[in-house]
Amino acid sequence: MVPISTAKVFYFTPNRFDDNAVVESADLDAHVWLYDPLLQRIRNKAYGGPGLDLVERKVKGLVQGCVCDHTPSQSWSYNEFTGQIQHLGTMGLCLNVDKNLYVVYCDTALLSQKSTLTSSTPKYR
């Protein structure tokens, strides 16, 4: 058994959701993401491999799931005090979760930038 990471793995789900969205129980894992602070990567729980990737390095820049290749565009940091997820390759830009994923200037007053992390044990394969 080889650990995926020697760091703690966290689950986070955005605090803000579309009120009109109906999520089937089978799709719940698609809304849960894993954060590895050692690798500074965020991966989808349901699909395992895809990680969050900043496609456009600008305000309102698109964020989407891509194969994790450990490029700087996939480096993220979670601030446990503010609940924000900051992109490490762009100064002052945080993940914003509305109907789409994108980055905007970090603002602690925006609920769309708040996420909750729950500690979990690293998985082994």
Coordinates of C-alpha atoms in Angstrom, one line a residue:
M1 CA 0.0 0.0 0.0
V2 CA 1.4 3.4 -1.1
P3 CA -0.1 6.5 0.4
I4 CA -1.4 9.1 -2.1
S5 CA 0.3 11.7 0.0
T6 CA 2.1 12.0 3.3
A7 CA 0.1 15.1 4.1
K8 CA -3.3 15.3 5.6
V9 CA -6.1 15.2 3.0
F10 CA -9.1 17.4 3.5
Y11 CA -12.6 17.5 2.1
F12 CA -14.2 20.8 1.3
T13 CA -17.6 21.7 0.0
P14 CA -18.5 25.3 -0.9
N15 CA -20.9 27.0 1.5
R16 CA -22.9 28.4 -1.3
F17 CA -25.0 26.3 -3.6
D18 CA -27.6 27.1 -6.3
D19 CA -30.9 26.8 -4.5
N20 CA -32.6 25.5 -7.6
A21 CA -30.2 22.7 -8.1
V22 CA -31.4 19.1 -7.4
V23 CA -28.5 16.8 -6.6
E24 CA -28.9 13.1 -6.8
S25 CA -27.3 11.1 -4.1
A26 CA -25.0 9.4 -6.6
D27 CA -23.7 12.9 -7.6
L28 CA -22.9 14.1 -4.1
D29 CA -19.2 13.1 -4.4
A30 CA -19.0 15.2 -7.5
H31 CA -19.5 18.2 -5.2
V32 CA -16.8 17.2 -2.8
W33 CA -13.2 18.0 -3.4
L34 CA -10.0 16.8 -1.7
Y35 CA -7.3 19.3 -0.7
D36 CA -3.7 18.1 -0.2
P37 CA -1.7 20.9 1.6
L38 CA 1.6 19.2 0.9
L39 CA 1.1 19.0 -2.9
Q40 CA -1.1 22.2 -2.9
R41 CA -3.6 20.4 -5.1
I42 CA -7.4 20.1 -5.1
R43 CA -8.9 17.0 -6.7
N44 CA -12.5 15.9 -7.2
K45 CA -13.6 13.1 -4.9
A46 CA -15.9 11.4 -7.4
Y47 CA -13.4 11.3 -10.3
G48 CA -10.1 11.1 -8.3
G49 CA -7.8 12.4 -11.0
P50 CA -9.1 15.7 -12.2
G51 CA -7.7 18.7 -10.3
L52 CA -8.6 22.3 -10.2
D53 CA -6.7 24.2 -12.8
L54 CA -6.7 28.0 -13.4
V55 CA -7.1 28.3 -17.1
E56 CA -7.0 32.1 -17.4
R57 CA -4.6 34.1 -15.1
K58 CA -6.8 37.1 -14.7
V59 CA -9.7 38.4 -12.6
K60 CA -12.8 36.3 -13.5
G61 CA -10.3 33.8 -14.9
L62 CA -11.9 30.4 -15.6
V63 CA -11.1 27.5 -13.3
Q64 CA -11.9 23.9 -14.4
G65 CA -11.0 20.3 -13.7
C66 CA -8.0 19.0 -15.6
V67 CA -5.7 16.0 -15.3
C68 CA -3.3 16.8 -12.4
D69 CA 0.1 17.5 -13.8
H70 CA 1.5 19.5 -10.9
T71 CA 1.9 22.7 -12.9
P72 CA 1.8 26.1 -11.2
S73 CA -1.8 26.7 -12.5
Q74 CA -2.9 23.9 -10.2
S75 CA -1.4 25.2 -7.0
W76 CA -3.8 26.3 -4.3
S77 CA -3.7 27.3 -0.6
Y78 CA -6.5 27.1 1.9
N79 CA -6.7 29.8 4.6
E80 CA -8.3 28.2 7.6
F81 CA -9.0 31.6 9.2
T82 CA -11.0 33.1 6.3
G83 CA -12.2 29.9 4.6
Q84 CA -10.8 31.1 1.3
I85 CA -8.9 29.1 -1.3
Q86 CA -6.2 31.3 -2.8
H87 CA -4.4 30.5 -6.1
L88 CA -0.7 30.5 -5.4
G89 CA 0.4 31.5 -8.9
T90 CA -1.6 34.8 -8.9
M91 CA -1.2 37.3 -6.1
G92 CA -4.5 38.1 -4.4
L93 CA -6.9 35.9 -6.4
C94 CA -9.2 33.5 -4.6
L95 CA -11.5 30.8 -5.8
N96 CA -15.1 32.0 -6.3
V97 CA -17.9 29.5 -6.4
D98 CA -21.1 30.6 -8.1
K99 CA -22.7 28.7 -10.9
N100 CA -19.2 28.6 -12.4
L101 CA -15.7 28.4 -10.9
Y102 CA -13.5 31.4 -11.4
V103 CA -11.0 33.5 -9.5
V104 CA -11.6 37.1 -8.3
Y105 CA -9.8 39.4 -5.8
C106 CA -9.8 37.9 -2.4
D107 CA -12.6 39.5 -0.3
T108 CA -13.4 38.0 3.1
A109 CA -16.9 39.5 2.9
L110 CA -17.9 37.4 -0.1
L111 CA -19.8 34.2 0.9
S112 CA -19.0 32.8 -2.6
Q113 CA -15.3 32.6 -1.5
K114 CA -16.0 30.7 1.7
S115 CA -15.4 27.0 1.9
T116 CA -15.4 24.5 4.8
L117 CA -12.7 21.9 5.3
T118 CA -13.3 18.7 7.2
S119 CA -10.2 16.7 8.2
S120 CA -9.9 13.1 6.9
T121 CA -7.4 10.3 6.9
P122 CA -5.2 9.9 3.7
K123 CA -6.4 7.2 1.4
Y124 CA -4.1 4.3 0.3
R125 CA -3.9 2.5 -3.0

